[in-house]
Amino acid sequence: MKNIVTFFYMSLKRNWFSIIVAIVLGVLLCVMQESFGGNFNAAFREMKVAVIDRDKSALSKQFISYLKEEIGMQIYTGKSYEAYSNELLNRELSAIIEINENIQNNVVAQRASEPIQVTTINNYANEAFIKAYIEGYMGSVEVLGVASGGNSKRFEALLEEMQAGDHGLELISANEAMIERYTASIGFKLTQGFYLNFIFYIGLFIGLMIVTDHVEGTFKRIQSTPMRPIEYILGTALYALIVGSVSAVIYIGYLVFKQSDIGLPFWMVAYLLLVFVLIVIGISMICAFIVKTKVGVVFSIYGAGCIASILGGAYFETNMAPEFMQRLAKIVPHYWYMECIRGMQGRESYNPMGALVILGLYALFFMLLGAVLFNKQLTTNE
């Protein structure tokens, strides 16, 4: 234990500047969260929206009418998803809404169904507004589903009465709080995508420190002492974990202060932030023990962070990629990190424990592999 603390203090003393970088990153995450998730008053009426209606039911038709007549959106129907995707990419559309099959049957039978999908391109404000109004509308029709007693004809009659405003039936409007919740959750998701790349700054400090120790003969001196390789690994990891915790504490403190409803409990946010720091530590150690040059370590660690972030869907959902890319994405921890966030925010039945366990196993694997490589380097006198 004493040797671990010694290595920790040595690492902190040699890389004191990393504390400043950690503080800057924590503040930057707060600024990004505020920028992405704090502006929920943007204009969204009269936006151009394409609707893919796969249900072709009275409910889906009334929903389209609601968006057009009540909200004032310009609705386009009739084309394929691929055609509308091209228009979305060309900024001719603001969003694509996909109404799933059997949505009316599920509402009438009071069964859970897949949520109505909304696709935008870097337009989180419009996406938040659309999802908020979808939730408000579906909240209303679910009440009708209960009132219909499972009778589809009765449900459609109630639906027409609600649309017409008869018998006191009114649509549940999306209020400011609902919209703010959506924008906060989307802001968190976007911020975390960038965090998965930014946090690799810790890896650069670790990698350069390990290469310096190798060049200056620190590893050879360790061989002549009773110190064990695992103590060097744990001391270095403890330093990086403390530094990474600085950013996490600042960011989580901001979320708590703002009382942001991001769709995840704060304990889970803390786990995700800190377990990924351990993953970065392990990856950085592996790169440093294999590459052994400062330039090579910088490029390998930074390259690993950038490529894995893109491959794992940190910025864009992987379901937009080809099938083989979707399968390949699952080999990087970034995928499971974002899968946990998107699942918690978008799917009521989603269980995050699988993703959380996988991330923990990734951290353990990379740390153990780093220890094995370090031990091998000492015993072979490389």
mmCIF file of N, CA and C in Angstrom, residues 205-307:
data_model
loop_
_atom_site.group_PDB
_atom_site.id
_atom_site.type_symbol
_atom_site.label_atom_id
_atom_site.label_comp_id
_atom_site.label_asym_id
_atom_site.label_seq_id
_atom_site.Cartn_x
_atom_site.Cartn_y
_atom_site.Cartn_z
ATOM 1 N N PHE A 205 -1.270 11.888 -20.742
ATOM 2 C CA PHE A 205 -0.387 12.082 -19.579
ATOM 3 C C PHE A 205 0.195 10.744 -19.115
ATOM 4 N N ILE A 206 -0.649 9.727 -19.038
ATOM 5 C CA ILE A 206 -0.186 8.418 -18.588
ATOM 6 C C ILE A 206 0.822 7.833 -19.560
ATOM 7 N N GLY A 207 0.486 7.867 -20.858
ATOM 8 C CA GLY A 207 1.370 7.288 -21.859
ATOM 9 C C GLY A 207 2.736 7.931 -21.888
ATOM 10 N N LEU A 208 2.771 9.261 -21.861
ATOM 11 C CA LEU A 208 4.053 9.966 -21.883
ATOM 12 C C LEU A 208 4.853 9.706 -20.612
ATOM 13 N N MET A 209 4.160 9.570 -19.480
ATOM 14 C CA MET A 209 4.847 9.301 -18.224
ATOM 15 C C MET A 209 5.486 7.908 -18.252
ATOM 16 N N ILE A 210 4.761 6.919 -18.772
ATOM 17 C CA ILE A 210 5.289 5.558 -18.837
ATOM 18 C C ILE A 210 6.482 5.480 -19.778
ATOM 19 N N VAL A 211 6.379 6.139 -20.932
ATOM 20 C CA VAL A 211 7.498 6.133 -21.884
ATOM 21 C C VAL A 211 8.726 6.797 -21.261
ATOM 22 N N THR A 212 8.515 7.908 -20.553
ATOM 23 C CA THR A 212 9.629 8.588 -19.881
ATOM 24 C C THR A 212 10.285 7.681 -18.848
ATOM 25 N N ASP A 213 9.484 6.970 -18.061
ATOM 26 C CA ASP A 213 10.034 6.042 -17.071
ATOM 27 C C ASP A 213 10.840 4.935 -17.733
ATOM 28 N N HIS A 214 10.381 4.495 -18.874
ATOM 29 C CA HIS A 214 11.108 3.440 -19.592
ATOM 30 C C HIS A 214 12.456 3.953 -20.097
ATOM 31 N N VAL A 215 12.435 5.154 -20.686
ATOM 32 C CA VAL A 215 13.658 5.729 -21.250
ATOM 33 C C VAL A 215 14.667 6.067 -20.154
ATOM 34 N N GLU A 216 14.188 6.589 -19.026
ATOM 35 C CA GLU A 216 15.079 7.017 -17.946
ATOM 36 C C GLU A 216 15.524 5.869 -17.033
ATOM 37 N N GLY A 217 15.056 4.660 -17.316
ATOM 38 C CA GLY A 217 15.520 3.500 -16.558
ATOM 39 C C GLY A 217 14.777 3.226 -15.269
ATOM 40 N N THR A 218 13.627 3.846 -15.085
ATOM 41 C CA THR A 218 12.852 3.614 -13.862
ATOM 42 C C THR A 218 12.434 2.151 -13.748
ATOM 43 N N PHE A 219 12.055 1.555 -14.870
ATOM 44 C CA PHE A 219 11.616 0.165 -14.840
ATOM 45 C C PHE A 219 12.745 -0.765 -14.362
ATOM 46 N N LYS A 220 13.974 -0.493 -14.818
ATOM 47 C CA LYS A 220 15.099 -1.332 -14.397
ATOM 48 C C LYS A 220 15.380 -1.174 -12.901
ATOM 49 N N ARG A 221 15.190 0.046 -12.397
ATOM 50 C CA ARG A 221 15.417 0.260 -10.971
ATOM 51 C C ARG A 221 14.359 -0.454 -10.132
ATOM 52 N N ILE A 222 13.135 -0.558 -10.665
ATOM 53 C CA ILE A 222 12.076 -1.263 -9.952
ATOM 54 C C ILE A 222 12.438 -2.736 -9.774
ATOM 55 N N GLN A 223 13.159 -3.299 -10.768
ATOM 56 C CA GLN A 223 13.543 -4.715 -10.699
ATOM 57 C C GLN A 223 14.446 -5.011 -9.499
ATOM 58 N N SER A 224 15.217 -4.029 -9.094
ATOM 59 C CA SER A 224 16.158 -4.248 -7.999
ATOM 60 C C SER A 224 15.556 -3.896 -6.636
ATOM 61 N N THR A 225 14.280 -3.622 -6.596
ATOM 62 C CA THR A 225 13.593 -3.292 -5.343
ATOM 63 C C THR A 225 12.492 -4.325 -5.083
ATOM 64 N N PRO A 226 11.986 -4.370 -3.862
ATOM 65 C CA PRO A 226 10.884 -5.303 -3.562
ATOM 66 C C PRO A 226 9.538 -4.860 -4.141
ATOM 67 N N MET A 227 9.529 -3.741 -4.847
ATOM 68 C CA MET A 227 8.268 -3.271 -5.432
ATOM 69 C C MET A 227 7.770 -4.262 -6.485
ATOM 70 N N ARG A 228 6.442 -4.400 -6.552
ATOM 71 C CA ARG A 228 5.838 -5.295 -7.522
ATOM 72 C C ARG A 228 5.246 -4.486 -8.674
ATOM 73 N N PRO A 229 5.198 -5.070 -9.880
ATOM 74 C CA PRO A 229 4.640 -4.352 -11.033
ATOM 75 C C PRO A 229 3.222 -3.855 -10.792
ATOM 76 N N ILE A 230 2.421 -4.644 -10.071
ATOM 77 C CA ILE A 230 1.042 -4.246 -9.841
ATOM 78 C C ILE A 230 0.957 -2.965 -9.026
ATOM 79 N N GLU A 231 1.956 -2.698 -8.188
ATOM 80 C CA GLU A 231 1.958 -1.472 -7.387
ATOM 81 C C GLU A 231 2.190 -0.250 -8.268
ATOM 82 N N TYR A 232 3.046 -0.418 -9.262
ATOM 83 C CA TYR A 232 3.254 0.681 -10.225
ATOM 84 C C TYR A 232 1.963 0.939 -10.993
ATOM 85 N N ILE A 233 1.314 -0.134 -11.442
ATOM 86 C CA ILE A 233 0.074 -0.006 -12.200
ATOM 87 C C ILE A 233 -1.008 0.664 -11.353
ATOM 88 N N LEU A 234 -1.193 0.199 -10.129
ATOM 89 C CA LEU A 234 -2.240 0.746 -9.266
ATOM 90 C C LEU A 234 -1.952 2.182 -8.846
ATOM 91 N N GLY A 235 -0.697 2.501 -8.586
ATOM 92 C CA GLY A 235 -0.346 3.871 -8.229
ATOM 93 C C GLY A 235 -0.616 4.837 -9.365
ATOM 94 N N THR A 236 -0.253 4.428 -10.582
ATOM 95 C CA THR A 236 -0.512 5.264 -11.763
ATOM 96 C C THR A 236 -2.004 5.381 -12.027
ATOM 97 N N ALA A 237 -2.712 4.254 -11.886
ATOM 98 C CA ALA A 237 -4.158 4.269 -12.117
ATOM 99 C C ALA A 237 -4.874 5.133 -11.094
ATOM 100 N N LEU A 238 -4.418 5.099 -9.845
ATOM 101 C CA LEU A 238 -5.039 5.913 -8.804
ATOM 102 C C LEU A 238 -4.896 7.394 -9.115
ATOM 103 N N TYR A 239 -3.727 7.781 -9.597
ATOM 104 C CA TYR A 239 -3.513 9.176 -9.994
ATOM 105 C C TYR A 239 -4.500 9.577 -11.084
ATOM 106 N N ALA A 240 -4.605 8.747 -12.132
ATOM 107 C CA ALA A 240 -5.485 9.084 -13.254
ATOM 108 C C ALA A 240 -6.947 9.088 -12.826
ATOM 109 N N LEU A 241 -7.329 8.171 -11.934
ATOM 110 C CA LEU A 241 -8.710 8.114 -11.473
ATOM 111 C C LEU A 241 -9.073 9.365 -10.667
ATOM 112 N N ILE A 242 -8.144 9.823 -9.827
ATOM 113 C CA ILE A 242 -8.391 11.045 -9.044
ATOM 114 C C ILE A 242 -8.537 12.247 -9.969
ATOM 115 N N VAL A 243 -7.652 12.337 -10.958
ATOM 116 C CA VAL A 243 -7.722 13.452 -11.902
ATOM 117 C C VAL A 243 -9.027 13.408 -12.689
ATOM 118 N N GLY A 244 -9.395 12.206 -13.172
ATOM 119 C CA GLY A 244 -10.645 12.074 -13.908
ATOM 120 C C GLY A 244 -11.862 12.386 -13.056
ATOM 121 N N SER A 245 -11.754 12.116 -11.752
ATOM 122 C CA SER A 245 -12.864 12.398 -10.841
ATOM 123 C C SER A 245 -13.129 13.888 -10.702
ATOM 124 N N VAL A 246 -12.103 14.694 -10.895
ATOM 125 C CA VAL A 246 -12.277 16.153 -10.796
ATOM 126 C C VAL A 246 -13.288 16.627 -11.827
ATOM 127 N N SER A 247 -13.129 16.188 -13.069
ATOM 128 C CA SER A 247 -14.070 16.560 -14.133
ATOM 129 C C SER A 247 -15.462 16.032 -13.831
ATOM 130 N N ALA A 248 -15.522 14.766 -13.351
ATOM 131 C CA ALA A 248 -16.812 14.146 -13.073
ATOM 132 C C ALA A 248 -17.557 14.875 -11.960
ATOM 133 N N VAL A 249 -16.842 15.252 -10.908
ATOM 134 C CA VAL A 249 -17.482 15.935 -9.781
ATOM 135 C C VAL A 249 -18.031 17.286 -10.214
ATOM 136 N N ILE A 250 -17.257 18.016 -11.007
ATOM 137 C CA ILE A 250 -17.718 19.331 -11.480
ATOM 138 C C ILE A 250 -18.981 19.182 -12.329
ATOM 139 N N TYR A 251 -18.968 18.224 -13.244
ATOM 140 C CA TYR A 251 -20.103 18.051 -14.159
ATOM 141 C C TYR A 251 -21.347 17.552 -13.427
ATOM 142 N N ILE A 252 -21.182 16.530 -12.585
ATOM 143 C CA ILE A 252 -22.338 16.002 -11.845
ATOM 144 C C ILE A 252 -22.871 17.043 -10.870
ATOM 145 N N GLY A 253 -21.969 17.808 -10.262
ATOM 146 C CA GLY A 253 -22.410 18.889 -9.380
ATOM 147 C C GLY A 253 -23.271 19.895 -10.112
ATOM 148 N N TYR A 254 -22.902 20.186 -11.353
ATOM 149 C CA TYR A 254 -23.701 21.115 -12.171
ATOM 150 C C TYR A 254 -25.089 20.530 -12.446
ATOM 151 N N LEU A 255 -25.141 19.229 -12.799
ATOM 152 C CA LEU A 255 -26.424 18.585 -13.088
ATOM 153 C C LEU A 255 -27.324 18.585 -11.849
ATOM 154 N N VAL A 256 -26.735 18.312 -10.683
ATOM 155 C CA VAL A 256 -27.508 18.312 -9.442
ATOM 156 C C VAL A 256 -28.001 19.713 -9.116
ATOM 157 N N PHE A 257 -27.136 20.700 -9.278
ATOM 158 C CA PHE A 257 -27.501 22.088 -8.989
ATOM 159 C C PHE A 257 -28.646 22.552 -9.886
ATOM 160 N N LYS A 258 -28.593 22.170 -11.160
ATOM 161 C CA LYS A 258 -29.635 22.559 -12.113
ATOM 162 C C LYS A 258 -30.872 21.672 -12.010
ATOM 163 N N GLN A 259 -30.742 20.569 -11.244
ATOM 164 C CA GLN A 259 -31.816 19.587 -11.131
ATOM 165 C C GLN A 259 -32.253 19.111 -12.507
ATOM 166 N N SER A 260 -31.264 18.801 -13.326
ATOM 167 C CA SER A 260 -31.522 18.397 -14.710
ATOM 168 C C SER A 260 -32.081 16.979 -14.754
ATOM 169 N N ASP A 261 -33.209 16.828 -15.435
ATOM 170 C CA ASP A 261 -33.800 15.504 -15.639
ATOM 171 C C ASP A 261 -33.249 14.961 -16.951
ATOM 172 N N ILE A 262 -32.164 14.184 -16.874
ATOM 173 C CA ILE A 262 -31.458 13.724 -18.073
ATOM 174 C C ILE A 262 -31.836 12.299 -18.454
ATOM 175 N N GLY A 263 -32.742 11.683 -17.712
ATOM 176 C CA GLY A 263 -33.173 10.337 -18.044
ATOM 177 C C GLY A 263 -32.369 9.246 -17.375
ATOM 178 N N LEU A 264 -31.337 9.598 -16.610
ATOM 179 C CA LEU A 264 -30.512 8.638 -15.883
ATOM 180 C C LEU A 264 -30.365 9.110 -14.443
ATOM 181 N N PRO A 265 -30.318 8.186 -13.495
ATOM 182 C CA PRO A 265 -30.010 8.600 -12.117
ATOM 183 C C PRO A 265 -28.563 9.071 -12.021
ATOM 184 N N PHE A 266 -28.292 9.965 -11.095
ATOM 185 C CA PHE A 266 -26.956 10.557 -11.006
ATOM 186 C C PHE A 266 -25.894 9.524 -10.609
ATOM 187 N N TRP A 267 -26.288 8.499 -9.841
ATOM 188 C CA TRP A 267 -25.293 7.485 -9.469
ATOM 189 C C TRP A 267 -24.808 6.738 -10.707
ATOM 190 N N MET A 268 -25.717 6.552 -11.682
ATOM 191 C CA MET A 268 -25.324 5.869 -12.906
ATOM 192 C C MET A 268 -24.401 6.742 -13.746
ATOM 193 N N VAL A 269 -24.664 8.061 -13.740
ATOM 194 C CA VAL A 269 -23.779 8.990 -14.453
ATOM 195 C C VAL A 269 -22.376 8.927 -13.851
ATOM 196 N N ALA A 270 -22.295 8.914 -12.527
ATOM 197 C CA ALA A 270 -20.987 8.831 -11.864
ATOM 198 C C ALA A 270 -20.272 7.534 -12.229
ATOM 199 N N TYR A 271 -21.003 6.441 -12.240
ATOM 200 C CA TYR A 271 -20.399 5.144 -12.600
ATOM 201 C C TYR A 271 -19.865 5.187 -14.027
ATOM 202 N N LEU A 272 -20.667 5.696 -14.956
ATOM 203 C CA LEU A 272 -20.249 5.740 -16.361
ATOM 204 C C LEU A 272 -18.995 6.590 -16.538
ATOM 205 N N LEU A 273 -18.977 7.765 -15.904
ATOM 206 C CA LEU A 273 -17.836 8.657 -16.049
ATOM 207 C C LEU A 273 -16.559 8.025 -15.497
ATOM 208 N N LEU A 274 -16.648 7.423 -14.325
ATOM 209 C CA LEU A 274 -15.450 6.915 -13.665
ATOM 210 C C LEU A 274 -14.993 5.580 -14.239
ATOM 211 N N VAL A 275 -15.928 4.704 -14.611
ATOM 212 C CA VAL A 275 -15.496 3.426 -15.181
ATOM 213 C C VAL A 275 -14.838 3.648 -16.535
ATOM 214 N N PHE A 276 -15.272 4.708 -17.239
ATOM 215 C CA PHE A 276 -14.626 4.968 -18.523
ATOM 216 C C PHE A 276 -13.232 5.544 -18.335
ATOM 217 N N VAL A 277 -13.024 6.255 -17.242
ATOM 218 C CA VAL A 277 -11.660 6.698 -16.928
ATOM 219 C C VAL A 277 -10.746 5.495 -16.763
ATOM 220 N N LEU A 278 -11.224 4.452 -16.074
ATOM 221 C CA LEU A 278 -10.425 3.237 -15.906
ATOM 222 C C LEU A 278 -10.150 2.566 -17.249
ATOM 223 N N ILE A 279 -11.140 2.577 -18.140
ATOM 224 C CA ILE A 279 -10.947 2.003 -19.475
ATOM 225 C C ILE A 279 -9.867 2.769 -20.227
ATOM 226 N N VAL A 280 -9.919 4.097 -20.148
ATOM 227 C CA VAL A 280 -8.910 4.933 -20.810
ATOM 228 C C VAL A 280 -7.527 4.660 -20.225
ATOM 229 N N ILE A 281 -7.450 4.501 -18.908
ATOM 230 C CA ILE A 281 -6.166 4.207 -18.260
ATOM 231 C C ILE A 281 -5.584 2.910 -18.819
ATOM 232 N N GLY A 282 -6.421 1.865 -18.873
ATOM 233 C CA GLY A 282 -5.947 0.584 -19.378
ATOM 234 C C GLY A 282 -5.496 0.656 -20.819
ATOM 235 N N ILE A 283 -6.289 1.300 -21.674
ATOM 236 C CA ILE A 283 -5.929 1.438 -23.091
ATOM 237 C C ILE A 283 -4.618 2.204 -23.235
ATOM 238 N N SER A 284 -4.464 3.260 -22.464
ATOM 239 C CA SER A 284 -3.260 4.100 -22.559
ATOM 240 C C SER A 284 -2.021 3.334 -22.109
ATOM 241 N N MET A 285 -2.143 2.543 -21.052
ATOM 242 C CA MET A 285 -1.010 1.735 -20.604
ATOM 243 C C MET A 285 -0.611 0.714 -21.656
ATOM 244 N N ILE A 286 -1.592 0.079 -22.250
ATOM 245 C CA ILE A 286 -1.303 -0.918 -23.293
ATOM 246 C C ILE A 286 -0.562 -0.266 -24.459
ATOM 247 N N CYS A 287 -1.060 0.904 -24.899
ATOM 248 C CA CYS A 287 -0.397 1.617 -26.000
ATOM 249 C C CYS A 287 1.034 1.990 -25.626
ATOM 250 N N ALA A 288 1.234 2.471 -24.384
ATOM 251 C CA ALA A 288 2.567 2.912 -23.961
ATOM 252 C C ALA A 288 3.539 1.747 -23.852
ATOM 253 N N PHE A 289 3.090 0.601 -23.346
ATOM 254 C CA PHE A 289 3.976 -0.547 -23.193
ATOM 255 C C PHE A 289 4.319 -1.199 -24.526
ATOM 256 N N ILE A 290 3.442 -1.014 -25.521
ATOM 257 C CA ILE A 290 3.683 -1.622 -26.834
ATOM 258 C C ILE A 290 4.485 -0.696 -27.738
ATOM 259 N N VAL A 291 4.096 0.575 -27.804
ATOM 260 C CA VAL A 291 4.707 1.517 -28.750
ATOM 261 C C VAL A 291 6.078 1.997 -28.273
ATOM 262 N N LYS A 292 6.174 2.487 -27.035
ATOM 263 C CA LYS A 292 7.436 2.850 -26.373
ATOM 264 C C LYS A 292 8.142 4.094 -26.921
ATOM 265 N N THR A 293 7.475 4.876 -27.755
ATOM 266 C CA THR A 293 8.026 6.166 -28.180
ATOM 267 C C THR A 293 6.978 7.242 -27.914
ATOM 268 N N LYS A 294 7.422 8.449 -27.594
ATOM 269 C CA LYS A 294 6.485 9.501 -27.230
ATOM 270 C C LYS A 294 5.545 9.865 -28.377
ATOM 271 N N VAL A 295 6.105 10.014 -29.570
ATOM 272 C CA VAL A 295 5.266 10.372 -30.718
ATOM 273 C C VAL A 295 4.280 9.251 -31.017
ATOM 274 N N GLY A 296 4.785 8.018 -30.971
ATOM 275 C CA GLY A 296 3.913 6.876 -31.233
ATOM 276 C C GLY A 296 2.799 6.749 -30.214
ATOM 277 N N VAL A 297 3.108 7.009 -28.940
ATOM 278 C CA VAL A 297 2.102 6.926 -27.883
ATOM 279 C C VAL A 297 1.022 7.979 -28.078
ATOM 280 N N VAL A 298 1.422 9.206 -28.403
ATOM 281 C CA VAL A 298 0.445 10.280 -28.606
ATOM 282 C C VAL A 298 -0.509 9.927 -29.742
ATOM 283 N N PHE A 299 0.046 9.469 -30.866
ATOM 284 C CA PHE A 299 -0.802 9.159 -32.019
ATOM 285 C C PHE A 299 -1.668 7.931 -31.759
ATOM 286 N N SER A 300 -1.120 6.917 -31.091
ATOM 287 C CA SER A 300 -1.894 5.697 -30.864
ATOM 288 C C SER A 300 -3.034 5.935 -29.879
ATOM 289 N N ILE A 301 -2.778 6.671 -28.804
ATOM 290 C CA ILE A 301 -3.830 6.930 -27.813
ATOM 291 C C ILE A 301 -4.900 7.852 -28.382
ATOM 292 N N TYR A 302 -4.475 8.932 -29.013
ATOM 293 C CA TYR A 302 -5.441 9.864 -29.587
ATOM 294 C C TYR A 302 -6.214 9.207 -30.724
ATOM 295 N N GLY A 303 -5.504 8.408 -31.535
ATOM 296 C CA GLY A 303 -6.171 7.699 -32.635
ATOM 297 C C GLY A 303 -7.182 6.695 -32.120
ATOM 298 N N ALA A 304 -6.809 5.974 -31.048
ATOM 299 C CA ALA A 304 -7.741 5.003 -30.462
ATOM 300 C C ALA A 304 -8.998 5.697 -29.961
ATOM 301 N N GLY A 305 -8.825 6.863 -29.335
ATOM 302 C CA GLY A 305 -9.978 7.593 -28.831
ATOM 303 C C GLY A 305 -10.890 8.084 -29.944
ATOM 304 N N CYS A 306 -10.321 8.637 -31.000
ATOM 305 C CA CYS A 306 -11.123 9.177 -32.113
ATOM 306 C C CYS A 306 -11.843 8.076 -32.883
ATOM 307 N N ILE A 307 -11.102 7.037 -33.251
ATOM 308 C CA ILE A 307 -11.685 5.965 -34.058
ATOM 309 C C ILE A 307 -12.763 5.223 -33.274
#
